[in-house]
């Protein structure tokens, strides 16, 4: 595991974008696993800037997103499809038909989960998976549980997650209670994982995830077992790690 520290959000975003950019320059037909949430917004912004300067070409890239709220259509402003279309896909030359987000409106949820796993398999798996981290230690929407859920599945969101995401909705009661999320297996099978985190609110959970026991109670803790994990975080998010394991930060 490599932990890269950044002085602030902008620098975190630029460093993470550099890693994605290197992946796409070296392997133009990469499969990128993409994430939503507020943390990666700066990464997408930076990638768009470099695309506009002709420094990156996404024309051969395929993407698979981690998750989607159940019950929201891709036109709903808080759906993750809408987030991706608005904040990234519409501003770069990644062909929209190469992009994949679970269908939150699927009637047959089991069939949709199987379809999504097949999409990932048919693309040959993920080359680089971008991840944020939730306050519960969730990755994608894999919430704390008794077991690690391996395949794409439907989750009931924890109240803490609903409360955290309520800031994007009119009020907490509008936040969908359930979501579809890629499972731990597809995430862990990604060739490279890039986890981004910023702000003091993530400091404790980041430390527990990277240095605590590996347990489905802290889903991100499974990342300790990945052999190519890079964490890019700002100093606030690294505060607890810096206090307990200073030599771990590169
Ligand atoms: C959401 C997403 C996660 C994301 C997390 C953190 O619930 N499903 O993929 O990592 O929230 O979000 P933020 O970056 O806004 O803190």
Coordinates of N, CA and C and ligand atoms in Angstrom, one line a residue:
X1 N 0.8 -1.2 0.0 CA 0.0 0.0 0.0 C 0.9 1.2 0.0
X2 N 0.5 2.2 -0.9 CA 1.2 3.5 -0.9 C 0.3 4.6 -0.4
X3 N 0.8 5.3 0.5 CA -0.1 6.5 1.0 C 0.6 7.8 0.6
X4 N -0.1 8.5 -0.2 CA 0.5 9.8 -0.7 C -0.2 10.9 -0.1
X5 N 0.5 11.8 0.5 CA -0.1 12.9 1.2 C -0.2 14.2 0.3
X6 N -1.2 14.9 0.5 CA -1.4 16.2 -0.3 C -1.7 17.3 0.7
X7 N -1.2 18.5 0.5 CA -1.4 19.6 1.4 C -2.9 20.0 1.5
X8 N -3.6 19.8 0.4 CA -5.0 20.3 0.3 C -5.8 19.5 -0.7
X9 N -7.1 19.9 -0.8 CA -8.0 19.2 -1.7 C -7.6 19.3 -3.2
X10 N -7.1 20.5 -3.6 CA -6.8 20.6 -5.0 C -5.6 19.8 -5.3
X11 N -4.6 19.7 -4.4 CA -3.4 19.0 -4.7 C -3.8 17.5 -4.7
X12 N -4.6 17.0 -3.7 CA -5.1 15.6 -3.7 C -5.7 15.3 -5.1
X13 N -6.5 16.2 -5.5 CA -7.2 15.9 -6.8 C -6.3 15.8 -8.0
X14 N -5.3 16.7 -8.0 CA -4.3 16.7 -9.1 C -3.5 15.4 -9.0
X15 N -3.0 15.0 -7.9 CA -2.2 13.8 -7.8 C -3.0 12.6 -8.2
X16 N -4.2 12.5 -7.8 CA -5.0 11.4 -8.2 C -5.3 11.4 -9.7
X17 N -5.6 12.6 -10.2 CA -5.8 12.7 -11.6 C -4.6 12.3 -12.4
X18 N -3.4 12.6 -11.9 CA -2.2 12.2 -12.5 C -2.1 10.7 -12.7
X19 N -2.5 10.0 -11.7 CA -2.4 8.6 -11.7 C -3.4 8.0 -12.7
X20 N -4.6 8.6 -12.8 CA -5.6 8.1 -13.8 C -5.1 8.5 -15.2
X21 N -4.5 9.7 -15.3 CA -4.0 10.1 -16.6 C -2.9 9.2 -17.1
X22 N -2.0 8.9 -16.2 CA -0.9 8.0 -16.6 C -1.4 6.6 -17.1
X23 N -2.4 6.1 -16.4 CA -3.1 4.8 -16.8 C -3.6 4.9 -18.2
X24 N -4.3 6.0 -18.5 CA -5.0 6.2 -19.8 C -4.0 6.4 -20.9
X25 N -2.9 7.2 -20.6 CA -1.9 7.4 -21.6 C -1.1 6.1 -21.9
X26 N -0.8 5.4 -20.9 CA -0.1 4.1 -21.1 C -0.9 3.0 -21.7
X27 N -2.2 3.0 -21.3 CA -3.1 2.0 -21.8 C -4.4 2.6 -22.2
X28 N -4.5 3.1 -23.5 CA -5.6 3.9 -23.9 C -7.0 3.2 -23.9
X29 N -6.9 1.9 -23.9 CA -8.2 1.1 -23.9 C -8.5 0.6 -22.5
X30 N -8.1 1.3 -21.5 CA -8.3 0.9 -20.1 C -9.8 0.8 -19.7
X31 N -10.1 -0.1 -18.8 CA -11.4 -0.1 -18.1 C -11.2 0.7 -16.8
X32 N -11.9 1.8 -16.7 CA -11.8 2.6 -15.4 C -13.0 2.3 -14.6
X33 N -12.8 2.0 -13.3 CA -13.9 1.9 -12.4 C -14.0 3.3 -11.7
X34 N -15.2 3.8 -11.8 CA -15.4 5.2 -11.4 C -16.3 5.4 -10.2
X35 N -16.0 6.4 -9.4 CA -16.7 6.6 -8.2 C -17.5 8.0 -8.2
X36 N -18.4 8.1 -7.3 CA -19.1 9.4 -7.2 C -18.9 10.0 -5.8
X37 N -19.7 10.9 -5.3 CA -19.5 11.5 -4.0 C -18.8 12.8 -4.3
X38 N -18.6 13.6 -3.2 CA -18.0 14.9 -3.4 C -16.5 14.8 -3.6
X39 N -15.9 13.8 -3.0 CA -14.4 13.7 -3.0 C -13.8 13.7 -4.4
X40 N -14.3 12.8 -5.3 CA -13.7 12.8 -6.7 C -14.0 13.9 -7.6
X41 N -14.8 14.9 -7.2 CA -15.2 15.9 -8.1 C -14.0 16.7 -8.7
X42 N -13.1 17.0 -7.8 CA -11.8 17.7 -8.2 C -11.0 16.9 -9.2
X43 N -11.0 15.6 -9.0 CA -10.3 14.7 -9.9 C -10.9 14.8 -11.3
X44 N -12.2 14.7 -11.4 CA -12.8 14.8 -12.7 C -12.6 16.2 -13.3
X45 N -12.6 17.2 -12.5 CA -12.4 18.6 -13.0 C -11.0 18.7 -13.6
X46 N -10.0 18.1 -12.9 CA -8.6 18.1 -13.4 C -8.5 17.3 -14.7
X47 N -9.1 16.2 -14.8 CA -9.0 15.3 -16.0 C -9.6 16.1 -17.2
X48 N -10.7 16.7 -16.9 CA -11.4 17.5 -18.0 C -10.5 18.6 -18.5
X49 N -9.8 19.3 -17.6 CA -8.9 20.3 -17.9 C -7.8 19.8 -18.8
X50 N -7.2 18.7 -18.5 CA -6.1 18.1 -19.3 C -6.7 17.6 -20.6
X51 N -7.9 17.1 -20.6 CA -8.5 16.6 -21.9 C -8.6 17.8 -22.8
X52 N -9.1 18.9 -22.3 CA -9.3 20.1 -23.1 C -7.9 20.6 -23.6
X53 N -6.8 20.3 -22.9 CA -5.5 20.8 -23.4 C -4.9 19.7 -24.4
X54 N -5.7 18.7 -24.7 CA -5.3 17.6 -25.6 C -4.2 16.7 -24.9
X55 N -4.2 16.7 -23.6 CA -3.2 15.8 -23.0 C -3.7 14.4 -22.7
X56 N -5.0 14.2 -22.7 CA -5.5 12.8 -22.5 C -6.6 12.6 -23.5
X57 N -6.7 11.3 -24.0 CA -7.7 10.9 -24.9 C -8.5 9.7 -24.3
X58 N -9.8 9.9 -24.1 CA -10.6 8.9 -23.5 C -11.4 8.1 -24.5
X59 N -11.1 8.3 -25.8 CA -11.9 7.7 -26.8 C -12.0 6.2 -26.8
X60 N -11.0 5.5 -26.2 CA -11.0 4.0 -26.2 C -11.2 3.5 -24.8
X61 N -11.5 4.4 -23.9 CA -11.7 3.9 -22.5 C -13.1 3.4 -22.3
X62 N -13.3 2.4 -21.5 CA -14.6 2.0 -21.0 C -14.6 2.3 -19.5
X63 N -15.9 2.5 -19.0 CA -16.0 2.8 -17.6 C -17.1 2.0 -17.0
X64 N -16.9 1.6 -15.7 CA -18.0 1.0 -14.9 C -18.0 1.7 -13.6
X65 N -19.2 2.2 -13.3 CA -19.4 2.9 -12.0 C -19.7 2.0 -10.9
X66 N -19.4 2.4 -9.7 CA -19.6 1.6 -8.5 C -21.0 1.3 -8.2
X67 N -21.8 2.3 -8.3 CA -23.1 2.2 -7.6 C -24.2 3.1 -8.2
X68 N -25.4 2.9 -7.7 CA -26.6 3.8 -8.1 C -27.7 3.6 -7.1
X69 N -28.4 4.7 -6.8 CA -29.5 4.7 -5.9 C -30.6 3.9 -6.6
X70 N -31.3 3.1 -5.8 CA -32.5 2.4 -6.3 C -33.7 3.4 -6.4
X71 N -34.4 3.4 -7.5 CA -35.6 4.2 -7.6 C -35.3 5.6 -8.3
X72 N -34.1 5.9 -8.6 CA -33.8 7.1 -9.3 C -33.5 6.9 -10.7
X73 N -34.1 7.6 -11.6 CA -33.7 7.5 -13.0 C -32.5 8.2 -13.3
X74 N -31.8 8.0 -14.4 CA -30.6 8.7 -14.8 C -30.8 10.1 -15.0
X75 N -32.1 10.6 -15.1 CA -32.3 12.0 -15.3 C -32.5 12.7 -14.0
X76 N -32.6 12.0 -12.9 CA -32.8 12.6 -11.6 C -31.4 13.2 -11.2
X77 N -31.5 14.5 -10.8 CA -30.3 15.2 -10.5 C -29.4 14.6 -9.5
X78 N -29.9 13.7 -8.6 CA -29.1 13.1 -7.6 C -28.7 11.7 -7.9
X79 N -29.1 11.2 -9.1 CA -28.7 9.9 -9.5 C -27.2 9.9 -9.8
X80 N -26.6 8.8 -9.7 CA -25.1 8.8 -10.0 C -24.9 8.8 -11.5
X81 N -25.9 8.3 -12.3 CA -25.8 8.4 -13.8 C -25.7 9.9 -14.1
X82 N -26.6 10.7 -13.5 CA -26.7 12.1 -13.8 C -25.4 12.8 -13.4
X83 N -24.9 12.4 -12.2 CA -23.6 13.0 -11.7 C -22.5 12.7 -12.7
X84 N -22.4 11.5 -13.2 CA -21.3 11.1 -14.1 C -21.4 11.8 -15.4
X85 N -22.7 11.9 -15.9 CA -22.9 12.5 -17.2 C -22.5 14.0 -17.1
X86 N -23.0 14.6 -16.0 CA -22.8 16.1 -15.9 C -21.3 16.4 -15.5
X87 N -20.8 15.7 -14.5 CA -19.4 16.1 -14.0 C -18.3 15.5 -14.8
X88 N -18.5 14.6 -15.7 CA -17.4 14.0 -16.4 C -17.7 13.7 -17.9
X89 N -18.6 12.7 -18.1 CA -18.8 12.1 -19.4 C -19.1 13.2 -20.5
X90 N -19.9 14.1 -20.2 CA -20.3 15.1 -21.2 C -19.2 16.1 -21.5
X91 N -18.1 16.0 -20.7 CA -17.1 17.0 -20.9 C -15.8 16.5 -21.5
X92 N -15.8 15.1 -21.7 CA -14.6 14.5 -22.3 C -15.0 13.6 -23.5
X93 N -14.1 13.0 -24.2 CA -14.5 12.2 -25.4 C -14.6 10.7 -25.1
X94 N -15.0 10.4 -23.8 CA -15.3 9.0 -23.5 C -16.7 8.7 -24.1
X95 N -16.7 7.8 -25.1 CA -18.0 7.5 -25.7 C -19.1 7.1 -24.7
X96 N -20.2 7.7 -24.7 CA -21.3 7.4 -23.7 C -21.7 5.9 -23.7
X97 N -21.6 5.3 -24.9 CA -21.9 3.9 -25.0 C -20.9 3.0 -24.3
X98 N -19.7 3.6 -24.0 CA -18.7 2.8 -23.3 C -18.8 2.9 -21.8
X99 N -19.8 3.7 -21.3 CA -20.0 4.0 -19.9 C -21.1 3.1 -19.3
X100 N -20.8 2.6 -18.1 CA -21.8 1.8 -17.4 C -22.0 2.2 -16.0
X101 N -23.3 2.3 -15.7 CA -23.8 2.6 -14.3 C -24.9 1.7 -14.0
X102 N -25.0 1.1 -12.8 CA -26.2 0.2 -12.6 C -27.5 0.9 -12.8
X103 N -28.5 0.2 -13.3 CA -29.8 0.8 -13.5 C -30.7 0.8 -12.3
X104 N -30.8 2.0 -11.7 CA -31.5 2.1 -10.4 C -33.0 1.9 -10.6
X105 N -33.5 1.9 -11.8 CA -34.9 1.7 -12.0 C -35.3 0.2 -12.4
X106 N -34.3 -0.6 -12.4 CA -34.5 -2.0 -12.8 C -35.6 -2.7 -12.0
X107 N -36.6 -3.3 -12.7 CA -37.7 -4.0 -12.0 C -37.2 -5.3 -11.3
X108 N -36.4 -6.0 -12.1 CA -35.8 -7.3 -11.6 C -34.4 -7.0 -11.1
X109 N -34.3 -6.8 -9.8 CA -33.0 -6.4 -9.2 C -32.0 -7.4 -9.4
X110 N -32.4 -8.7 -9.2 CA -31.4 -9.8 -9.3 C -30.8 -9.8 -10.7
X111 N -31.7 -9.7 -11.7 CA -31.3 -9.7 -13.1 C -30.3 -8.6 -13.4
X112 N -30.6 -7.4 -12.8 CA -29.8 -6.2 -13.1 C -28.4 -6.4 -12.4
X113 N -28.4 -7.0 -11.2 CA -27.1 -7.3 -10.6 C -26.3 -8.3 -11.4
X114 N -26.9 -9.3 -11.9 CA -26.2 -10.3 -12.7 C -25.7 -9.6 -14.0
X115 N -26.6 -8.8 -14.6 CA -26.2 -8.1 -15.9 C -24.9 -7.3 -15.6
X116 N -24.9 -6.6 -14.5 CA -23.8 -5.7 -14.2 C -22.5 -6.5 -14.0
X117 N -22.6 -7.6 -13.3 CA -21.4 -8.4 -13.1 C -20.9 -8.9 -14.5
X118 N -21.9 -9.3 -15.3 CA -21.5 -9.8 -16.7 C -20.8 -8.7 -17.5
X119 N -21.3 -7.4 -17.3 CA -20.7 -6.3 -18.0 C -19.2 -6.2 -17.6
X120 N -19.0 -6.3 -16.3 CA -17.6 -6.1 -15.8 C -16.7 -7.3 -16.3
X121 N -17.3 -8.5 -16.3 CA -16.5 -9.7 -16.7 C -16.3 -9.6 -18.2
X122 N -17.3 -9.1 -19.0 CA -17.1 -9.1 -20.5 C -16.1 -8.0 -20.9
X123 N -15.9 -7.0 -20.0 CA -14.8 -6.0 -20.3 C -13.5 -6.5 -19.9
X124 N -13.4 -7.7 -19.2 CA -12.1 -8.2 -18.8 C -11.7 -7.7 -17.4
X125 N -12.7 -7.2 -16.7 CA -12.4 -6.7 -15.3 C -11.9 -5.2 -15.4
X126 N -11.6 -4.7 -14.2 CA -11.3 -3.3 -14.1 C -9.8 -3.1 -14.0
X127 N -9.2 -2.2 -14.8 CA -7.8 -1.9 -14.8 C -7.4 -1.0 -13.6
X128 N -8.2 0.1 -13.4 CA -7.9 1.0 -12.3 C -9.3 1.4 -11.7
X129 N -9.4 1.1 -10.4 CA -10.6 1.5 -9.7 C -10.4 2.7 -8.8
X130 N -11.2 3.7 -9.1 CA -11.1 4.9 -8.2 C -12.2 4.7 -7.1
X131 N -11.8 5.0 -5.9 CA -12.7 4.9 -4.8 C -12.7 6.1 -3.9
X132 N -13.9 6.4 -3.3 CA -13.9 7.3 -2.2 C -14.2 6.4 -1.0
X133 N -14.4 7.0 0.2 CA -14.7 6.2 1.4 C -15.8 6.9 2.1
X134 N -16.8 6.1 2.5 CA -17.9 6.7 3.3 C -17.6 6.7 4.8
X135 N -18.4 7.5 5.5 CA -18.1 7.6 6.9 C -18.3 6.3 7.7
X136 N -19.0 5.3 7.1 CA -19.2 4.0 7.7 C -18.0 3.1 7.3
X137 N -17.1 3.6 6.5 CA -16.1 2.7 5.9 C -16.5 2.0 4.6
X138 N -17.7 2.5 4.1 CA -18.2 1.9 2.9 C -17.3 2.2 1.7
X139 N -17.2 1.3 0.7 CA -16.7 1.6 -0.6 C -17.7 1.2 -1.6
X140 N -17.9 2.0 -2.6 CA -19.1 1.9 -3.4 C -20.3 2.2 -2.4
X141 N -21.2 1.3 -2.4 CA -22.2 1.3 -1.3 C -22.2 0.0 -0.5
X142 N -21.0 -0.6 -0.4 CA -20.8 -1.8 0.4 C -20.8 -1.4 1.8
X143 N -21.9 -1.5 2.5 CA -22.0 -1.0 3.9 C -21.5 -2.1 4.9
X144 N -21.2 -1.7 6.1 CA -20.8 -2.7 7.2 C -21.8 -3.8 7.3
X145 N -21.3 -5.0 7.4 CA -22.2 -6.2 7.4 C -21.5 -7.3 8.1
X146 N -22.2 -8.5 8.1 CA -21.6 -9.6 8.7 C -20.6 -10.3 7.8
X147 N -20.8 -10.1 6.5 CA -19.9 -10.7 5.5 C -19.6 -9.7 4.4
X148 N -18.5 -10.0 3.7 CA -18.2 -9.1 2.5 C -19.1 -9.7 1.4
X149 N -19.9 -8.8 0.8 CA -20.7 -9.2 -0.3 C -19.9 -9.2 -1.6
X150 N -19.8 -10.3 -2.2 CA -18.9 -10.5 -3.3 C -19.4 -9.8 -4.6
X151 N -20.6 -10.0 -5.0 CA -21.1 -9.6 -6.3 C -22.0 -8.4 -6.2
X152 N -22.3 -7.9 -7.4 CA -23.2 -6.7 -7.4 C -24.5 -7.1 -6.7
X153 N -25.0 -6.2 -5.8 CA -26.1 -6.5 -5.0 C -26.9 -5.2 -4.6
X154 N -28.0 -5.5 -4.0 CA -28.8 -4.3 -3.5 C -28.6 -4.2 -2.0
X155 N -28.3 -3.0 -1.5 CA -28.0 -2.8 -0.1 C -29.0 -1.8 0.5
X156 N -29.3 -2.1 1.8 CA -30.1 -1.1 2.6 C -29.0 -0.1 3.2
X157 N -29.2 1.1 2.9 CA -28.2 2.1 3.3 C -28.3 2.3 4.8
X158 N -27.1 2.5 5.5 CA -27.1 2.8 6.9 C -27.6 4.2 7.1
X159 N -28.2 4.4 8.3 CA -28.7 5.8 8.6 C -27.6 6.8 8.5
X160 N -26.4 6.5 8.9 CA -25.2 7.4 8.9 C -24.9 7.8 7.4
X161 N -25.1 6.9 6.5 CA -24.9 7.2 5.1 C -26.0 8.1 4.5
X162 N -27.2 7.7 4.9 CA -28.4 8.5 4.5 C -28.2 10.0 5.0
X163 N -27.8 10.1 6.2 CA -27.6 11.4 6.8 C -26.5 12.2 6.1
X164 N -25.4 11.5 5.8 CA -24.3 12.1 5.1 C -24.7 12.6 3.7
X165 N -25.5 11.8 3.0 CA -25.8 12.1 1.7 C -27.1 13.0 1.6
X166 N -27.7 13.3 2.7 CA -28.9 14.2 2.7 C -28.6 15.6 2.2
X167 N -27.3 16.0 2.4 CA -27.0 17.3 2.0 C -27.2 17.6 0.5
X168 N -27.3 16.5 -0.3 CA -27.5 16.7 -1.7 C -29.0 16.7 -2.1
X169 N -29.9 16.3 -1.1 CA -31.3 16.3 -1.3 C -32.0 17.4 -0.6
X170 N -33.3 17.6 -0.8 CA -34.0 18.6 -0.1 C -34.0 18.3 1.4
X171 N -34.2 17.0 1.8 CA -34.1 16.6 3.2 C -33.8 15.1 3.2
X172 N -33.5 14.6 4.4 CA -33.1 13.2 4.6 C -34.1 12.2 4.1
X173 N -35.4 12.6 4.2 CA -36.4 11.6 3.8 C -36.5 11.4 2.3
X174 N -35.8 12.3 1.5 CA -35.8 12.1 0.1 C -34.6 11.2 -0.4
X175 N -33.7 10.9 0.5 CA -32.6 10.0 0.1 C -33.1 8.6 0.0
X176 N -32.8 8.0 -1.2 CA -33.3 6.6 -1.3 C -32.7 5.7 -0.2
X177 N -33.5 4.7 0.2 CA -33.0 3.9 1.3 C -32.1 2.7 0.8
X178 N -32.2 2.5 -0.5 CA -31.5 1.3 -1.0 C -30.7 1.7 -2.2
X179 N -29.7 0.9 -2.5 CA -28.8 1.2 -3.7 C -28.3 -0.1 -4.2
X180 N -27.9 0.0 -5.5 CA -27.2 -1.2 -6.1 C -25.7 -0.8 -6.1
X181 N -25.0 -1.8 -5.7 CA -23.5 -1.6 -5.6 C -22.7 -2.7 -6.2
X182 N -21.6 -2.4 -6.8 CA -20.7 -3.4 -7.3 C -20.2 -4.1 -6.0
X183 N -19.9 -5.4 -6.1 CA -19.5 -6.1 -4.9 C -18.0 -6.0 -4.7
X184 N -17.6 -6.6 -3.6 CA -16.2 -6.5 -3.1 C -15.3 -7.3 -4.1
X185 N -15.8 -8.4 -4.7 CA -15.0 -9.2 -5.6 C -14.5 -8.4 -6.8
X186 N -15.4 -7.7 -7.5 CA -15.0 -6.9 -8.7 C -14.0 -5.8 -8.3
X187 N -14.3 -5.2 -7.1 CA -13.4 -4.1 -6.7 C -12.0 -4.7 -6.4
X188 N -12.0 -5.8 -5.7 CA -10.7 -6.4 -5.3 C -9.9 -7.0 -6.5
X189 N -10.7 -7.3 -7.5 CA -10.0 -7.9 -8.7 C -9.5 -6.8 -9.6
X190 N -9.8 -5.6 -9.3 CA -9.2 -4.5 -10.1 C -7.7 -4.6 -10.1
X191 N -7.1 -4.3 -11.2 CA -5.6 -4.4 -11.2 C -5.0 -3.4 -10.3
X192 N -5.5 -2.2 -10.3 CA -5.0 -1.1 -9.4 C -6.2 -0.5 -8.7
X193 N -6.0 -0.1 -7.5 CA -7.0 0.7 -6.8 C -6.4 2.0 -6.3
X194 N -7.2 3.1 -6.5 CA -6.8 4.4 -6.1 C -7.9 5.0 -5.2
X195 N -7.6 5.1 -3.9 CA -8.5 5.6 -3.0 C -8.2 7.1 -2.7
X196 N -9.3 7.9 -2.8 CA -9.1 9.3 -2.4 C -9.9 9.7 -1.2
X197 N -9.3 10.5 -0.4 CA -10.0 11.0 0.9 C -9.6 12.4 1.2
X198 N -10.5 13.2 1.7 CA -10.1 14.5 2.2 C -11.0 14.9 3.4
X199 N -10.4 15.8 4.2 CA -11.2 16.4 5.3 C -11.0 15.5 6.6
X200 N -11.2 16.3 7.7 CA -11.0 15.6 9.0 C -12.0 14.6 9.3
X201 N -13.2 14.7 8.7 CA -14.3 13.7 8.9 C -13.9 12.3 8.5
X202 N -12.9 12.2 7.6 CA -12.5 10.9 7.1 C -11.3 10.3 7.9
X203 N -10.7 11.1 8.8 CA -9.4 10.7 9.4 C -9.5 9.4 10.2
X204 N -10.5 9.3 11.0 CA -10.6 8.1 11.9 C -10.9 6.9 11.1
X205 N -11.9 7.0 10.1 CA -12.3 5.8 9.4 C -11.2 5.4 8.4
X206 N -10.4 6.4 7.9 CA -9.3 6.0 7.0 C -8.3 5.2 7.7
X207 N -8.0 5.6 9.0 CA -7.0 4.9 9.8 C -7.5 3.5 10.1
X208 N -8.7 3.4 10.5 CA -9.3 2.1 10.9 C -9.3 1.2 9.6
X209 N -9.6 1.8 8.5 CA -9.7 0.9 7.3 C -8.3 0.4 6.9
X210 N -7.3 1.3 7.0 CA -6.0 0.9 6.4 C -5.1 0.2 7.5
X211 N -5.4 0.4 8.8 CA -4.5 -0.2 9.8 C -5.3 -1.0 10.8
X212 N -6.6 -1.0 10.8 CA -7.3 -1.8 11.8 C -7.5 -3.2 11.3
X213 N -8.3 -4.0 12.1 CA -8.6 -5.4 11.7 C -9.4 -5.4 10.3
X214 N -9.1 -6.5 9.6 CA -9.8 -6.6 8.3 C -11.1 -7.3 8.6
X215 N -12.2 -6.6 8.5 CA -13.5 -7.0 8.9 C -14.6 -6.4 8.0
X216 N -15.7 -7.2 7.7 CA -16.8 -6.7 6.9 C -17.5 -5.5 7.7
X217 N -17.2 -5.4 9.0 CA -17.8 -4.3 9.8 C -17.2 -2.9 9.3
X218 N -16.0 -3.0 8.7 CA -15.3 -1.8 8.0 C -15.0 -2.3 6.6
X219 N -15.9 -2.2 5.7 CA -15.7 -2.8 4.4 C -14.4 -2.3 3.7
X220 N -14.0 -1.1 3.9 CA -12.8 -0.6 3.2 C -11.5 -1.3 3.7
X221 N -11.6 -2.0 4.9 CA -10.5 -2.7 5.5 C -10.0 -3.8 4.6
X222 N -10.9 -4.4 3.7 CA -10.5 -5.4 2.8 C -9.4 -5.0 1.8
X223 N -9.3 -3.6 1.6 CA -8.3 -3.1 0.7 C -6.9 -3.3 1.1
X224 N -6.7 -3.6 2.4 CA -5.4 -4.0 2.9 C -4.8 -5.2 2.2
X225 N -5.7 -6.0 1.7 CA -5.3 -7.3 1.0 C -5.0 -7.1 -0.4
X226 N -5.2 -5.9 -1.0 CA -5.0 -5.7 -2.4 C -3.5 -5.4 -2.6
X227 N -3.0 -5.9 -3.7 CA -1.5 -5.8 -3.9 C -1.1 -4.5 -4.7
X228 N -2.1 -3.7 -5.1 CA -1.7 -2.4 -5.8 C -2.6 -1.3 -5.4
X229 N -2.6 -1.0 -4.1 CA -3.5 0.1 -3.5 C -2.7 1.4 -3.3
X230 N -3.2 2.4 -3.9 CA -2.6 3.8 -3.7 C -3.7 4.6 -3.0
X231 N -3.3 5.2 -1.9 CA -4.2 6.2 -1.2 C -3.7 7.6 -1.4
X232 N -4.5 8.5 -1.9 CA -4.1 9.9 -2.0 C -5.1 10.6 -1.1
X233 N -4.5 11.3 -0.1 CA -5.4 12.0 0.9 C -4.7 13.3 1.3
X234 N -5.6 14.2 1.7 CA -5.1 15.5 2.2 C -4.6 15.3 3.7
X235 N -3.9 16.3 4.2 CA -3.4 16.2 5.5 C -4.4 16.0 6.6
X236 N -5.6 16.6 6.4 CA -6.7 16.5 7.4 C -7.2 15.1 7.5
X237 N -7.3 14.4 6.3 CA -7.8 13.0 6.3 C -6.7 12.1 6.8
X238 N -5.4 12.5 6.8 CA -4.3 11.7 7.2 C -4.0 11.9 8.7
X239 N -4.7 12.8 9.4 CA -4.3 13.2 10.7 C -4.1 12.1 11.7
X240 N -5.0 11.1 11.7 CA -4.9 10.0 12.7 C -3.8 9.1 12.3
X241 N -3.7 8.8 11.0 CA -2.6 7.9 10.5 C -1.2 8.6 10.8
X242 N -1.2 9.9 10.6 CA 0.1 10.6 10.8 C 0.5 10.5 12.3
X243 N -0.5 10.6 13.2 CA -0.3 10.5 14.6 C 0.2 9.1 15.0
X244 N -0.4 8.0 14.5 CA -0.2 6.6 14.9 C 0.9 5.9 14.1
X245 N 0.9 6.1 12.8 CA 1.8 5.4 11.9 C 2.5 6.4 10.9
X246 N 3.3 7.3 11.5 CA 3.8 8.4 10.6 C 4.7 7.8 9.4
X247 N 5.4 6.7 9.7 CA 6.3 6.2 8.7 C 5.6 5.6 7.5
X248 N 4.3 5.3 7.7 CA 3.5 4.7 6.6 C 3.2 5.7 5.4
X249 N 3.3 7.0 5.7 CA 3.0 8.0 4.7 C 4.2 8.3 3.9
X250 N 4.1 8.2 2.6 CA 5.3 8.3 1.7 C 5.5 9.8 1.3
Ligands
LIG1 C1 -21.3 7.8 -1.4 C2 -20.8 6.9 -2.5 C3 -19.4 6.4 -2.2 C4 -18.6 7.6 -1.8 C5 -19.1 8.0 -0.4 C6 -18.3 9.2 0.1 O1 -22.2 7.2 -0.5 N1 -21.6 5.8 -2.7 O2 -18.9 5.8 -3.4 O3 -17.2 7.2 -1.6 O4 -20.4 8.4 -0.6 O5 -18.8 10.4 -0.4 P1 -18.0 11.8 -0.2 O6 -16.9 11.8 -1.1 O7 -19.1 12.8 -0.6 O8 -17.6 11.9 1.2

